[in-house]
């Protein structure tokens, strides 16, 4: 009999933190300064009187800046939204919501043109049209890029400039260096439902917006990005600690598709001791003709998939892991030498510079690469307007589970999803605010106590999760992860023998721990292999699992999955 995790753990419904020392009010709060958060804030500003934009670092530090490859949309006359839809559904492994994908591909081209109207400058072909390229899973050239391999940085620059231009507008306030702690909710109504009514946050600043405070608002939009720091190695920045997912779970929201974690196939291999944010070698490099070789020089992808190196990411990542196991190596090789030095420097200037910093000239030698955590297809379950199961709470971008990605995100659909669904969420908030449907509420205490995990435990959590809930999983590995995470104290603030205080490092580590527990529970429940979820004990997809695994906390604070 396969080992099974114990019963769902009881999780606290709030973070251990000092009482708010200050209070503010807004009509809508946007949390995050990536493409989704910035888009939502800009859309809301012209329709809602008081918008508060909260960002964990500086305004320019959203995860979007790290996106290399590009943004996918049917911009070429020879392409079509229908073709884009077909590729997205194929990559999603049978779990993408066709309605959500239809929204993405039909509204996507207009949103990309709005980006250009807001100042984003994309690379142009010789004839003056937008230069389009191809990435894994796409059957047409539909990836627009900027600065060669700096698409995210250009989009972020343009949107931040728009925010900066209106920063002194009394209708929008930007709070930087602020970690959101919890989503505030009202007392339950007769049907047991709670409404979002604001947030608590910790601001590392000066004056009235310093320390722990509370902001009350009838609408909260989470745009907090991904969960990369749940794993030992990731392409995500250090701030990607799953804060939005954890806060939504504590607030009573339903999560979905948590088990579908995308491990990017080609991340620069820097040795077995490497951890934290690792340099990504964009899929666009393979789109331009780069080849994958094992350490013996054998090109292995043509025997795996008809699209070879341009197969969907989950297929390439799993093939690499199998090839590494077969050769006993810690990495494979990405061969770009045939593309030429001039082309590589011009088309991929950022990657070229990072490789040279690492002592690698990719025009002369193959690049050592291996899979690392890159993107999370799951998150807070939403409808097509970004609404979650908690009224007044919205989620957009990577933190959301819109149904677009299913079991595996199609390359370069993430930036597109961010702008399409952020725009829809902002319009929905604006309409409900105008109709008087969104009203201020009084925050109520949620039962279940508070949680705090010592910052010192983070590396152990990451190591355990990476080993058992990483690229390849099994019932045994997942039960082991569950047991080891269960042993991590989540009440460190109450334990005299543990050094832990309510502060940023502990709050982030608590979120990492909570997300790891929820993800592992969902991965254990799904007994099949599909997309970004690979089970050695259930190596094939099963029709019975063509459904979403949902995770939530019940009234007693016990983690449930179904």
XYZ file of C-alpha atoms in Angstrom:
562
model
C 0.000 0.000 0.000
C 1.301 3.447 -0.894
C 2.253 5.648 2.064
C -0.199 8.451 2.720
C 0.159 11.768 4.505
C -1.581 12.187 7.823
C -4.894 14.024 8.132
C -4.996 17.569 6.840
C -3.057 19.870 9.151
C -4.725 22.557 11.210
C -3.398 25.920 10.005
C -3.653 29.303 11.678
C -5.957 31.897 10.128
C -3.583 34.855 10.554
C 0.081 35.727 10.925
C 1.464 36.544 14.370
C 2.032 40.312 14.274
C 1.742 43.398 16.479
C -1.590 45.186 16.491
C -1.827 47.798 13.710
C -0.297 51.082 14.812
C -2.019 53.100 12.106
C -5.099 52.841 9.920
C -5.940 54.216 6.471
C -8.849 53.885 4.074
C -9.145 53.347 0.324
C -11.799 52.277 -2.158
C -9.608 49.619 -3.752
C -6.247 48.089 -2.845
C -3.899 46.553 -5.416
C -1.062 44.416 -4.045
C 1.886 43.941 -6.400
C 3.818 45.941 -8.993
C 4.263 43.430 -11.805
C 2.354 43.665 -15.071
C -0.935 42.589 -13.461
C -0.755 44.915 -10.465
C 0.364 47.958 -12.434
C -2.307 47.370 -15.085
C -5.041 46.998 -12.464
C -3.961 50.169 -10.661
C -3.863 52.218 -13.875
C -7.304 50.941 -14.921
C -8.818 51.619 -11.481
C -7.380 55.109 -11.102
C -9.785 56.655 -13.623
C -12.889 54.942 -12.207
C -12.439 54.599 -8.431
C -11.791 57.662 -6.205
C -9.055 56.268 -3.919
C -6.675 53.528 -5.058
C -3.825 52.208 -2.928
C -1.013 50.364 -4.737
C 1.141 48.308 -2.378
C 4.445 46.787 -3.471
C 6.853 44.603 -1.538
C 9.952 46.411 -2.771
C 10.386 49.424 -4.978
C 7.805 50.185 -7.634
C 10.205 48.893 -10.295
C 10.900 45.575 -8.533
C 7.942 43.461 -9.688
C 8.711 40.011 -11.097
C 7.726 41.141 -14.605
C 11.112 42.772 -15.021
C 12.713 39.300 -15.143
C 10.574 37.999 -18.027
C 12.873 37.403 -20.998
C 11.072 35.632 -23.821
C 8.102 37.813 -24.688
C 4.343 38.128 -24.753
C 2.157 35.875 -26.894
C -0.716 37.231 -29.000
C -2.148 36.618 -32.466
C -0.817 39.854 -33.996
C 0.202 38.535 -37.404
C -2.496 38.442 -40.123
C -1.570 34.834 -40.878
C -2.201 33.864 -37.249
C -5.533 33.769 -35.407
C -6.954 33.685 -31.869
C -8.333 30.245 -32.719
C -4.866 28.889 -33.458
C -3.538 30.469 -30.266
C -6.440 28.868 -28.363
C -5.642 25.439 -29.810
C -1.972 25.647 -28.783
C -2.908 26.826 -25.282
C -5.403 24.007 -24.770
C -2.862 21.439 -25.978
C -0.193 22.707 -23.593
C -2.712 22.714 -20.732
C -3.003 18.950 -20.844
C -6.784 18.829 -20.997
C -7.331 20.942 -17.871
C -7.473 24.478 -19.265
C -10.839 26.205 -19.026
C -11.842 26.826 -22.682
C -13.864 29.923 -21.714
C -10.895 31.460 -19.916
C -8.581 30.668 -22.838
C -11.103 32.169 -25.259
C -11.037 35.410 -23.257
C -7.233 35.372 -23.222
C -6.700 34.895 -26.960
C -9.514 37.165 -28.187
C -8.821 40.096 -25.859
C -5.053 39.615 -25.869
C -4.145 41.469 -29.090
C -6.027 44.600 -27.985
C -4.325 44.542 -24.570
C -0.895 44.266 -26.221
C -1.705 47.297 -28.383
C -2.744 49.140 -25.217
C 0.668 48.304 -23.775
C 2.243 49.963 -26.796
C -0.038 52.980 -26.341
C 1.241 53.174 -22.768
C 4.794 53.408 -24.048
C 6.083 49.842 -24.330
C 8.438 49.547 -27.311
C 8.665 46.123 -28.954
C 11.346 45.001 -31.386
C 10.559 45.567 -35.061
C 11.322 43.529 -38.158
C 13.001 44.984 -41.239
C 9.623 45.921 -42.727
C 8.666 47.900 -39.623
C 6.135 45.412 -38.288
C 6.470 43.960 -34.801
C 9.083 41.200 -34.852
C 7.481 37.911 -33.855
C 9.207 34.688 -32.873
C 8.191 31.202 -31.786
C 8.579 29.295 -28.527
C 7.775 25.796 -27.290
C 4.212 24.631 -27.905
C 3.390 27.372 -30.440
C 2.690 26.483 -34.067
C 3.028 30.077 -35.261
C 5.333 33.043 -34.761
C 3.331 35.043 -32.208
C 5.827 36.052 -29.506
C 6.464 39.806 -29.402
C 9.685 40.755 -27.641
C 11.581 43.863 -26.599
C 15.275 44.575 -26.280
C 15.959 41.120 -27.683
C 15.491 39.264 -24.393
C 14.342 42.066 -22.074
C 10.605 42.088 -22.747
C 9.544 42.125 -19.109
C 11.951 44.927 -18.271
C 10.553 47.072 -21.097
C 6.919 46.427 -20.155
C 7.690 47.162 -16.516
C 9.492 50.382 -17.467
C 6.546 51.621 -19.503
C 3.910 50.831 -16.867
C 5.986 52.207 -13.993
C 6.452 55.430 -15.990
C 2.655 55.685 -16.272
C 2.286 55.265 -12.503
C 5.082 57.738 -11.792
C 3.359 60.293 -14.024
C 0.269 60.240 -11.801
C 1.963 59.481 -8.489
C 1.018 62.847 -6.993
C -2.587 62.422 -8.069
C -4.696 62.330 -4.869
C -6.654 59.460 -6.393
C -3.746 57.001 -6.178
C -1.240 56.329 -3.425
C 1.810 54.098 -3.807
C 3.216 52.389 -0.728
C 6.614 50.803 -1.344
C 8.638 48.390 0.782
C 5.448 46.953 2.252
C 4.779 43.296 3.030
C 1.097 42.409 3.129
C 0.359 40.234 6.131
C -3.320 39.284 6.010
C -6.510 40.023 4.126
C -9.084 41.394 6.565
C -12.605 39.989 6.408
C -15.944 40.834 7.968
C -17.847 38.691 10.434
C -19.643 35.813 8.689
C -23.103 36.505 7.278
C -26.087 34.224 7.822
C -24.781 31.883 5.132
C -21.348 31.782 6.762
C -19.663 33.845 4.051
C -17.196 36.589 4.876
C -16.338 39.629 2.740
C -12.884 41.121 2.219
C -12.665 44.554 3.827
C -8.967 45.469 3.773
C -5.472 44.292 4.664
C -2.854 44.435 7.355
C 0.661 45.197 6.191
C 4.112 46.024 7.441
C 5.822 49.045 5.909
C 9.559 49.508 6.149
C 9.497 53.278 5.867
C 9.217 56.409 7.898
C 6.411 58.494 9.361
C 2.736 57.554 9.436
C 3.215 54.688 6.962
C 5.782 52.826 9.068
C 5.476 49.489 10.850
C 2.348 47.358 11.009
C -0.835 49.073 9.902
C -4.265 48.374 8.476
C -5.920 49.694 5.326
C -9.677 49.301 5.024
C -11.238 48.942 1.569
C -14.191 47.053 0.050
C -12.054 45.642 -2.786
C -8.640 43.963 -2.579
C -6.810 42.792 -5.719
C -3.975 40.315 -5.157
C -1.240 40.552 -7.804
C 1.569 39.171 -5.651
C 3.237 36.838 -8.166
C 4.605 33.359 -7.667
C 5.954 30.832 -5.169
C 9.543 30.330 -6.357
C 11.114 30.545 -2.908
C 9.137 27.506 -1.780
C 11.811 25.582 -3.702
C 15.562 25.509 -3.285
C 16.288 26.691 -6.828
C 14.122 29.011 -8.895
C 14.229 31.686 -11.559
C 11.965 33.829 -9.349
C 13.277 36.788 -7.327
C 13.795 36.527 -3.571
C 10.445 38.150 -2.848
C 8.407 35.347 -4.470
C 7.402 33.706 -1.184
C 3.758 32.910 -1.974
C 2.431 35.743 0.190
C -0.798 36.240 -1.778
C -1.703 32.549 -1.915
C -1.075 32.124 1.815
C -3.037 35.263 2.731
C -5.955 34.197 0.536
C -5.990 30.727 2.104
C -6.042 32.219 5.605
C -8.896 34.531 4.528
C -11.030 31.577 3.464
C -10.470 31.572 -0.308
C -10.363 28.394 -2.377
C -7.101 27.488 -4.118
C -6.745 25.337 -7.222
C -4.204 23.558 -9.430
C -1.464 24.018 -6.801
C 0.250 20.803 -7.885
C 1.024 22.153 -11.355
C 4.430 23.744 -10.961
C 6.341 24.602 -14.095
C 10.028 23.822 -13.936
C 11.815 25.711 -16.697
C 13.957 23.243 -18.663
C 16.929 25.486 -19.308
C 18.217 27.277 -16.239
C 21.954 27.910 -16.016
C 23.584 25.107 -14.017
C 25.899 26.662 -11.443
C 26.718 23.584 -9.405
C 24.960 21.411 -6.832
C 25.260 24.063 -4.122
C 23.489 26.784 -6.094
C 20.247 28.085 -4.615
C 18.021 31.142 -4.726
C 17.323 32.958 -7.988
C 19.181 31.362 -10.891
C 19.742 32.806 -14.408
C 17.202 31.673 -16.973
C 18.132 30.770 -20.530
C 14.970 31.828 -22.335
C 12.912 29.353 -24.320
C 13.226 31.848 -27.165
C 16.833 30.638 -27.548
C 15.476 27.223 -28.546
C 12.905 29.036 -30.651
C 15.818 30.452 -32.647
C 17.336 27.006 -33.181
C 19.370 26.035 -30.102
C 19.727 22.283 -29.509
C 19.642 20.209 -26.321
C 22.431 17.650 -25.904
C 23.268 15.291 -23.090
C 26.768 15.282 -21.616
C 27.854 12.774 -24.274
C 26.801 15.156 -27.057
C 23.677 13.174 -27.982
C 20.668 15.227 -29.151
C 17.789 13.500 -27.373
C 14.621 15.609 -27.906
C 13.768 14.431 -31.478
C 13.117 10.964 -30.053
C 10.858 12.377 -27.330
C 8.418 14.664 -29.161
C 7.572 15.681 -32.724
C 8.396 19.312 -31.890
C 11.798 18.285 -30.445
C 13.325 21.217 -28.521
C 10.115 23.212 -29.006
C 7.891 20.698 -27.219
C 5.852 22.065 -24.274
C 7.977 22.881 -21.262
C 6.813 20.059 -19.031
C 7.771 17.496 -21.680
C 11.217 19.043 -22.161
C 11.850 19.319 -18.409
C 10.886 15.691 -17.769
C 12.985 14.520 -20.724
C 15.991 16.394 -19.357
C 15.571 14.839 -15.908
C 15.359 11.354 -17.445
C 18.426 12.012 -19.602
C 20.359 13.270 -16.601
C 19.465 10.075 -14.748
C 20.496 7.929 -17.713
C 23.922 9.589 -17.992
C 24.476 10.100 -14.256
C 24.991 13.812 -14.867
C 23.729 16.866 -12.984
C 22.930 18.771 -16.155
C 22.492 18.664 -19.919
C 23.854 21.109 -22.495
C 22.260 23.820 -24.609
C 24.198 24.157 -27.860
C 23.973 27.578 -29.539
C 27.340 27.642 -31.290
C 25.840 27.293 -34.766
C 23.797 30.492 -34.282
C 26.912 32.651 -34.329
C 28.408 35.231 -31.967
C 26.880 38.307 -33.618
C 23.366 36.887 -33.629
C 23.559 35.747 -30.008
C 24.829 39.122 -28.810
C 22.206 41.053 -30.759
C 19.164 38.840 -30.159
C 19.932 37.923 -26.547
C 22.068 40.706 -25.071
C 20.978 40.157 -21.457
C 21.578 36.403 -21.502
C 24.872 36.904 -23.316
C 26.081 39.307 -20.629
C 25.065 36.996 -17.778
C 26.804 34.032 -19.364
C 29.979 36.021 -19.856
C 29.815 37.007 -16.177
C 29.705 33.278 -15.395
C 32.729 32.687 -17.641
C 30.768 31.068 -20.489
C 31.049 32.119 -24.146
C 28.052 30.397 -25.687
C 29.277 31.076 -29.190
C 32.230 28.791 -28.417
C 30.924 26.219 -25.924
C 27.617 24.586 -24.945
C 25.848 25.981 -21.880
C 25.236 23.667 -18.890
C 21.525 23.775 -17.988
C 19.044 21.937 -15.765
C 15.392 22.433 -14.787
C 14.482 24.795 -11.913
C 11.172 26.116 -10.604
C 9.912 28.867 -12.876
C 6.154 29.399 -12.846
C 3.110 28.310 -10.865
C 0.064 27.437 -12.951
C -2.171 27.224 -9.874
C -3.216 29.768 -7.292
C -6.335 31.447 -5.944
C -9.353 30.228 -7.921
C -11.107 33.048 -9.795
C -13.879 33.557 -12.305
C -13.348 35.371 -15.612
C -13.431 38.750 -13.832
C -10.858 37.868 -11.205
C -13.374 37.308 -8.396
C -12.357 34.729 -5.791
C -14.636 32.741 -3.482
C -14.357 35.563 -0.916
C -16.519 38.502 -1.976
C -14.480 41.641 -2.581
C -11.214 39.697 -2.922
C -9.745 39.443 -6.440
C -6.636 37.736 -7.793
C -4.797 38.426 -11.057
C -1.527 37.317 -12.636
C 0.515 34.390 -11.394
C -1.139 34.337 -7.958
C -4.480 33.543 -9.641
C -5.898 30.302 -10.994
C -8.010 31.567 -13.892
C -8.108 28.224 -15.668
C -6.047 29.481 -18.603
C -2.951 27.379 -17.955
C -4.451 24.090 -16.835
C -1.692 21.588 -16.125
C 1.052 23.507 -17.926
C 1.436 27.114 -19.070
C 2.081 27.700 -22.751
C 5.229 29.774 -23.238
C 4.759 33.561 -23.017
C 1.099 33.356 -22.023
C 1.873 34.636 -18.521
C 2.381 38.313 -19.379
C -0.706 38.182 -21.574
C -2.793 36.645 -18.801
C -1.590 39.390 -16.467
C -2.832 42.276 -18.594
C -6.026 40.614 -19.855
C -7.401 39.524 -16.491
C -6.087 42.531 -14.548
C -8.029 44.748 -16.944
C -11.156 42.634 -16.481
C -10.841 42.631 -12.682
C -10.339 46.392 -12.545
C -13.375 46.978 -14.751
C -15.450 44.654 -12.550
C -14.386 46.461 -9.370
C -15.161 49.819 -10.975
C -18.620 48.683 -12.100
C -19.516 47.193 -8.722
C -18.232 50.290 -6.940
C -20.334 52.552 -9.160
C -23.416 50.390 -8.515
C -22.873 50.562 -4.770
C -22.361 46.807 -4.591
C -18.912 47.101 -2.992
C -19.267 48.740 0.413
C -16.888 49.221 3.346
C -17.013 46.561 6.043
C -15.860 46.178 9.603
C -13.016 43.682 10.065
C -13.672 40.825 12.456
C -11.250 38.502 14.147
C -11.027 35.066 12.571
C -10.847 32.038 14.864
C -7.860 29.770 14.644
C -4.977 31.613 16.266
C -1.866 33.012 14.624
C 1.171 31.421 12.995
C 4.881 32.137 12.849
C 7.672 29.932 11.474
C 11.268 30.756 12.340
C 13.249 32.241 9.454
C 15.992 29.701 10.194
C 13.659 26.927 9.005
C 13.323 28.224 5.458
C 16.283 26.384 3.934
C 15.031 23.108 5.441
C 11.530 23.703 4.070
C 12.938 24.459 0.617
C 15.209 21.404 0.615
C 12.445 19.043 1.716
C 9.899 20.432 -0.747
C 12.348 20.362 -3.661
C 13.304 16.745 -2.957
C 9.806 15.320 -2.607
C 7.401 17.766 -4.269
C 9.719 18.902 -7.063
C 10.059 17.844 -10.696
C 9.371 14.150 -10.002
C 7.024 12.945 -7.252
C 5.559 9.783 -5.761
C 3.217 8.869 -2.916
C 6.250 7.976 -0.814
C 8.103 11.231 -1.514
C 4.991 13.349 -0.911
C 4.132 11.572 2.351
C 7.722 12.183 3.460
C 7.442 15.892 2.620
C 4.162 16.106 4.526
C 5.692 14.461 7.585
C 8.777 16.671 7.544
C 6.791 19.878 7.040
C 4.446 18.829 9.844
C 7.484 18.708 12.149
C 8.310 22.391 11.484
C 6.966 24.511 14.336
C 4.358 27.001 13.135
C 4.013 28.575 16.577
C 7.616 29.693 16.937
C 6.536 32.970 18.581
C 5.168 30.952 21.496
C 8.190 28.673 21.928
C 10.764 29.992 24.372
C 13.471 27.739 22.945
C 13.022 28.981 19.343
C 14.530 32.282 18.207
C 11.798 33.953 16.162
C 10.090 37.329 16.257
C 7.227 38.694 14.148
C 9.210 40.336 11.352
C 9.617 40.125 7.571
C 11.863 37.039 7.394
C 9.580 35.042 9.704
C 6.371 36.164 7.973
C 7.742 35.172 4.570
C 8.947 31.827 5.890
C 5.509 31.180 7.401
C 3.965 31.800 3.970
C 6.523 29.504 2.303
C 5.698 26.770 4.815
C 1.931 27.137 4.348
C 2.139 27.065 0.540
C 4.455 24.027 0.638
C 1.951 22.166 2.813
C -1.008 22.999 0.564
C 0.899 22.167 -2.638
C 2.096 18.827 -1.268
C -1.432 17.870 -0.211
C -2.785 18.621 -3.710
C 0.090 16.739 -5.395
C -0.505 13.667 -3.243
C -4.225 13.665 -4.047
C -3.736 13.789 -7.856
C -2.848 10.190 -8.739
C -1.725 10.661 -12.335
C 0.947 12.378 -14.404
C -0.201 15.463 -16.277
C 1.566 18.650 -17.333
C 3.720 20.050 -14.563
C 2.759 17.216 -12.196
C 4.857 14.051 -12.641
C 4.173 10.960 -10.494
C 6.469 7.955 -10.916
C 3.835 5.723 -9.303
C 1.110 6.998 -11.665
C 3.074 7.696 -14.870
C 0.127 8.294 -17.224
C -2.737 10.780 -17.394
C -6.146 9.431 -16.403
C -9.505 10.715 -17.623
C -10.865 10.502 -14.082
C -8.478 13.322 -13.137
C -9.648 15.759 -15.791
C -10.772 18.050 -13.015
C -9.358 20.684 -10.714
C -8.028 19.768 -7.279
C -9.244 22.434 -4.855
C -7.656 23.256 -1.502
C -9.148 25.312 1.324
C -9.328 25.684 5.099
C -12.524 24.492 6.733
C -14.230 26.293 9.635
C -11.909 24.571 12.086
C -8.820 25.679 10.139
C -8.063 22.155 8.835
C -6.539 21.989 5.364
C -8.899 20.232 2.975
C -8.284 19.021 -0.581
C -10.734 17.526 -3.040
